[in-house]
Amino acid sequence: MTSSRDEDLIELADRIVHVARKLNVRMQQDPQIITLTPLEAHVMRHIDHNPGITSSHLAADLDLRTSNASTVLRSLVEKELLRRESSTEDRRVVRYVLTDTAAETIRRLHEHWVAGLGSAIPDSVDPGAALEILRLLEDALE
């Protein structure tokens, strides 16, 4: 028999997944937002938070095989969302940064999130408590 807390945690996880899917569907309706696979989106988010990261550090941070990291990075470069830059310290080292196209796509994505979540959450409700829980979850599950 599951406890009330367990049931709440199950419902929380279910709702996180469901809300993410709904946000994703809305985002895909904008032709100016480049559609990404879940892994590509995960990699883009990580590079956005860690500009100039190398392929090997990306693979280690995200628990990916280096070959999988290379494949997804190549795909994102081909989609013109990432740019390869040679390191100033060692020309053999390649670092990845977002392109202007990626920055614009992220900006549009954020607009969709604000519109979607802003219309769903009344102004009288502070999203800070939910945000605190989500930060705790993300940090603990790293």
PDB file of C-alpha atoms in Angstrom:
ATOM      1  CA  MET A   1       0.000   0.000   0.000  1.00  0.00           C
ATOM      2  CA  THR A   2       1.422   3.381  -0.981  1.00  0.00           C
ATOM      3  CA  SER A   3       1.472   6.277   1.443  1.00  0.00           C
ATOM      4  CA  SER A   4      -0.155   9.616   0.821  1.00  0.00           C
ATOM      5  CA  ARG A   5       3.316  11.132   0.283  1.00  0.00           C
ATOM      6  CA  ASP A   6       4.171   8.429  -2.266  1.00  0.00           C
ATOM      7  CA  GLU A   7       0.908   9.085  -4.084  1.00  0.00           C
ATOM      8  CA  ASP A   8       1.634  12.820  -4.103  1.00  0.00           C
ATOM      9  CA  LEU A   9       5.126  12.206  -5.499  1.00  0.00           C
ATOM     10  CA  ILE A  10       3.716   9.937  -8.204  1.00  0.00           C
ATOM     11  CA  GLU A  11       1.152  12.569  -9.140  1.00  0.00           C
ATOM     12  CA  LEU A  12       3.835  15.283  -9.101  1.00  0.00           C
ATOM     13  CA  ALA A  13       6.032  13.331 -11.534  1.00  0.00           C
ATOM     14  CA  ASP A  14       3.047  12.543 -13.744  1.00  0.00           C
ATOM     15  CA  ARG A  15       1.997  16.192 -13.860  1.00  0.00           C
ATOM     16  CA  ILE A  16       5.549  17.385 -14.615  1.00  0.00           C
ATOM     17  CA  VAL A  17       5.670  15.048 -17.615  1.00  0.00           C
ATOM     18  CA  HIS A  18       2.175  16.061 -18.739  1.00  0.00           C
ATOM     19  CA  VAL A  19       2.834  19.811 -18.458  1.00  0.00           C
ATOM     20  CA  ALA A  20       6.126  19.394 -20.346  1.00  0.00           C
ATOM     21  CA  ARG A  21       4.299  17.600 -23.163  1.00  0.00           C
ATOM     22  CA  LYS A  22       1.657  20.331 -23.367  1.00  0.00           C
ATOM     23  CA  LEU A  23       4.309  23.049 -23.498  1.00  0.00           C
ATOM     24  CA  ASN A  24       6.137  21.075 -26.184  1.00  0.00           C
ATOM     25  CA  VAL A  25       3.000  20.775 -28.332  1.00  0.00           C
ATOM     26  CA  ARG A  26       2.410  24.535 -28.150  1.00  0.00           C
ATOM     27  CA  MET A  27       6.026  25.222 -29.017  1.00  0.00           C
ATOM     28  CA  GLN A  28       5.855  22.995 -32.090  1.00  0.00           C
ATOM     29  CA  GLN A  29       3.051  25.149 -33.468  1.00  0.00           C
ATOM     30  CA  ASP A  30       5.529  27.998 -34.012  1.00  0.00           C
ATOM     31  CA  PRO A  31       7.273  27.411 -37.362  1.00  0.00           C
ATOM     32  CA  GLN A  32      10.141  29.686 -36.306  1.00  0.00           C
ATOM     33  CA  ILE A  33      11.109  27.381 -33.450  1.00  0.00           C
ATOM     34  CA  ILE A  34      13.325  24.583 -34.699  1.00  0.00           C
ATOM     35  CA  THR A  35      12.009  21.219 -33.519  1.00  0.00           C
ATOM     36  CA  LEU A  36      14.521  19.209 -31.527  1.00  0.00           C
ATOM     37  CA  THR A  37      14.644  15.690 -30.196  1.00  0.00           C
ATOM     38  CA  PRO A  38      14.537  15.425 -26.397  1.00  0.00           C
ATOM     39  CA  LEU A  39      18.286  14.713 -26.346  1.00  0.00           C
ATOM     40  CA  GLU A  40      19.040  17.688 -28.601  1.00  0.00           C
ATOM     41  CA  ALA A  41      16.963  19.935 -26.328  1.00  0.00           C
ATOM     42  CA  HIS A  42      18.790  18.566 -23.276  1.00  0.00           C
ATOM     43  CA  VAL A  43      22.168  19.243 -24.892  1.00  0.00           C
ATOM     44  CA  MET A  44      21.118  22.744 -25.984  1.00  0.00           C
ATOM     45  CA  ARG A  45      20.006  23.606 -22.457  1.00  0.00           C
ATOM     46  CA  HIS A  46      23.303  22.359 -21.050  1.00  0.00           C
ATOM     47  CA  ILE A  47      25.366  24.340 -23.563  1.00  0.00           C
ATOM     48  CA  ASP A  48      23.228  27.428 -22.930  1.00  0.00           C
ATOM     49  CA  HIS A  49      24.147  27.103 -19.239  1.00  0.00           C
ATOM     50  CA  ASN A  50      27.782  26.119 -20.020  1.00  0.00           C
ATOM     51  CA  PRO A  51      28.918  28.053 -23.113  1.00  0.00           C
ATOM     52  CA  GLY A  52      32.224  26.933 -24.564  1.00  0.00           C
ATOM     53  CA  ILE A  53      31.933  23.377 -23.264  1.00  0.00           C
ATOM     54  CA  THR A  54      33.902  20.627 -24.979  1.00  0.00           C
ATOM     55  CA  SER A  55      32.386  17.441 -26.340  1.00  0.00           C
ATOM     56  CA  SER A  56      34.070  15.302 -23.684  1.00  0.00           C
ATOM     57  CA  HIS A  57      32.876  17.520 -20.817  1.00  0.00           C
ATOM     58  CA  LEU A  58      29.369  17.538 -22.260  1.00  0.00           C
ATOM     59  CA  ALA A  59      29.382  13.738 -22.464  1.00  0.00           C
ATOM     60  CA  ALA A  60      30.617  13.445 -18.876  1.00  0.00           C
ATOM     61  CA  ASP A  61      28.138  16.007 -17.530  1.00  0.00           C
ATOM     62  CA  LEU A  62      25.154  14.368 -19.234  1.00  0.00           C
ATOM     63  CA  ASP A  63      26.291  10.741 -18.819  1.00  0.00           C
ATOM     64  CA  LEU A  64      26.469  10.195 -22.575  1.00  0.00           C
ATOM     65  CA  ARG A  65      28.847   8.055 -24.558  1.00  0.00           C
ATOM     66  CA  THR A  66      31.306  10.286 -26.372  1.00  0.00           C
ATOM     67  CA  SER A  67      30.061   8.907 -29.697  1.00  0.00           C
ATOM     68  CA  ASN A  68      26.466   9.862 -28.802  1.00  0.00           C
ATOM     69  CA  ALA A  69      27.577  13.323 -27.715  1.00  0.00           C
ATOM     70  CA  SER A  70      29.453  13.763 -30.996  1.00  0.00           C
ATOM     71  CA  THR A  71      26.410  12.673 -32.998  1.00  0.00           C
ATOM     72  CA  VAL A  72      24.027  15.081 -31.284  1.00  0.00           C
ATOM     73  CA  LEU A  73      26.547  17.935 -31.460  1.00  0.00           C
ATOM     74  CA  ARG A  74      27.026  17.341 -35.182  1.00  0.00           C
ATOM     75  CA  SER A  75      23.245  17.394 -35.668  1.00  0.00           C
ATOM     76  CA  LEU A  76      22.927  20.698 -33.806  1.00  0.00           C
ATOM     77  CA  VAL A  77      25.788  22.225 -35.810  1.00  0.00           C
ATOM     78  CA  GLU A  78      24.046  21.104 -39.028  1.00  0.00           C
ATOM     79  CA  LYS A  79      20.828  22.745 -37.802  1.00  0.00           C
ATOM     80  CA  GLU A  80      22.897  25.919 -37.288  1.00  0.00           C
ATOM     81  CA  LEU A  81      22.083  26.023 -33.580  1.00  0.00           C
ATOM     82  CA  LEU A  82      25.651  25.430 -32.403  1.00  0.00           C
ATOM     83  CA  ARG A  83      28.966  26.791 -33.568  1.00  0.00           C
ATOM     84  CA  ARG A  84      32.305  25.061 -33.139  1.00  0.00           C
ATOM     85  CA  GLU A  85      35.112  27.283 -31.886  1.00  0.00           C
ATOM     86  CA  SER A  86      38.760  26.413 -31.495  1.00  0.00           C
ATOM     87  CA  SER A  87      40.133  26.990 -28.028  1.00  0.00           C
ATOM     88  CA  THR A  88      42.478  29.948 -27.709  1.00  0.00           C
ATOM     89  CA  GLU A  89      44.722  27.897 -25.391  1.00  0.00           C
ATOM     90  CA  ASP A  90      44.900  24.765 -27.543  1.00  0.00           C
ATOM     91  CA  ARG A  91      43.772  24.881 -31.183  1.00  0.00           C
ATOM     92  CA  ARG A  92      43.084  21.119 -31.101  1.00  0.00           C
ATOM     93  CA  VAL A  93      40.323  21.631 -28.522  1.00  0.00           C
ATOM     94  CA  VAL A  94      36.878  22.427 -29.919  1.00  0.00           C
ATOM     95  CA  ARG A  95      34.332  24.267 -27.821  1.00  0.00           C
ATOM     96  CA  TYR A  96      30.615  24.594 -28.546  1.00  0.00           C
ATOM     97  CA  VAL A  97      28.567  27.776 -28.253  1.00  0.00           C
ATOM     98  CA  LEU A  98      25.046  28.733 -29.260  1.00  0.00           C
ATOM     99  CA  THR A  99      24.504  30.573 -32.520  1.00  0.00           C
ATOM    100  CA  ASP A 100      22.335  33.656 -32.969  1.00  0.00           C
ATOM    101  CA  THR A 101      19.695  31.346 -34.456  1.00  0.00           C
ATOM    102  CA  ALA A 102      19.724  29.285 -31.262  1.00  0.00           C
ATOM    103  CA  ALA A 103      19.474  32.406 -29.105  1.00  0.00           C
ATOM    104  CA  GLU A 104      16.461  33.592 -31.128  1.00  0.00           C
ATOM    105  CA  THR A 105      14.838  30.153 -30.900  1.00  0.00           C
ATOM    106  CA  ILE A 106      15.332  30.126 -27.128  1.00  0.00           C
ATOM    107  CA  ARG A 107      13.904  33.659 -26.882  1.00  0.00           C
ATOM    108  CA  ARG A 108      10.784  32.591 -28.798  1.00  0.00           C
ATOM    109  CA  LEU A 109      10.513  29.446 -26.682  1.00  0.00           C
ATOM    110  CA  HIS A 110      10.635  31.532 -23.510  1.00  0.00           C
ATOM    111  CA  GLU A 111       7.883  33.777 -24.904  1.00  0.00           C
ATOM    112  CA  HIS A 112       5.699  30.697 -25.431  1.00  0.00           C
ATOM    113  CA  TRP A 113       6.400  29.492 -21.905  1.00  0.00           C
ATOM    114  CA  VAL A 114       5.526  32.873 -20.391  1.00  0.00           C
ATOM    115  CA  ALA A 115       2.329  33.088 -22.445  1.00  0.00           C
ATOM    116  CA  GLY A 116       1.276  29.507 -21.723  1.00  0.00           C
ATOM    117  CA  LEU A 117       2.124  29.435 -18.052  1.00  0.00           C
ATOM    118  CA  GLY A 118       1.139  33.055 -17.486  1.00  0.00           C
ATOM    119  CA  SER A 119      -2.360  32.466 -18.794  1.00  0.00           C
ATOM    120  CA  ALA A 120      -2.712  29.233 -16.810  1.00  0.00           C
ATOM    121  CA  ILE A 121      -1.534  30.560 -13.441  1.00  0.00           C
ATOM    122  CA  PRO A 122      -3.584  33.374 -11.894  1.00  0.00           C
ATOM    123  CA  ASP A 123      -1.634  36.498 -10.898  1.00  0.00           C
ATOM    124  CA  SER A 124      -2.627  35.823  -7.290  1.00  0.00           C
ATOM    125  CA  VAL A 125      -0.608  32.573  -7.312  1.00  0.00           C
ATOM    126  CA  ASP A 126       3.148  32.870  -6.821  1.00  0.00           C
ATOM    127  CA  PRO A 127       4.983  30.256  -8.915  1.00  0.00           C
ATOM    128  CA  GLY A 128       7.978  30.553  -6.567  1.00  0.00           C
ATOM    129  CA  ALA A 129       6.987  27.596  -4.363  1.00  0.00           C
ATOM    130  CA  ALA A 130       6.678  25.285  -7.359  1.00  0.00           C
ATOM    131  CA  LEU A 131       9.949  26.619  -8.717  1.00  0.00           C
ATOM    132  CA  GLU A 132      11.692  25.875  -5.421  1.00  0.00           C
ATOM    133  CA  ILE A 133      10.453  22.272  -5.499  1.00  0.00           C
ATOM    134  CA  LEU A 134      11.515  21.831  -9.124  1.00  0.00           C
ATOM    135  CA  ARG A 135      14.990  23.205  -8.365  1.00  0.00           C
ATOM    136  CA  LEU A 136      15.335  20.780  -5.452  1.00  0.00           C
ATOM    137  CA  LEU A 137      14.257  17.907  -7.692  1.00  0.00           C
ATOM    138  CA  GLU A 138      16.598  18.857 -10.512  1.00  0.00           C
ATOM    139  CA  ASP A 139      19.578  19.284  -8.186  1.00  0.00           C
ATOM    140  CA  ALA A 140      18.884  16.024  -6.325  1.00  0.00           C
ATOM    141  CA  LEU A 141      18.446  14.010  -9.522  1.00  0.00           C
ATOM    142  CA  GLU A 142      21.684  15.266 -11.135  1.00  0.00           C
TER     143      GLU A 142
END
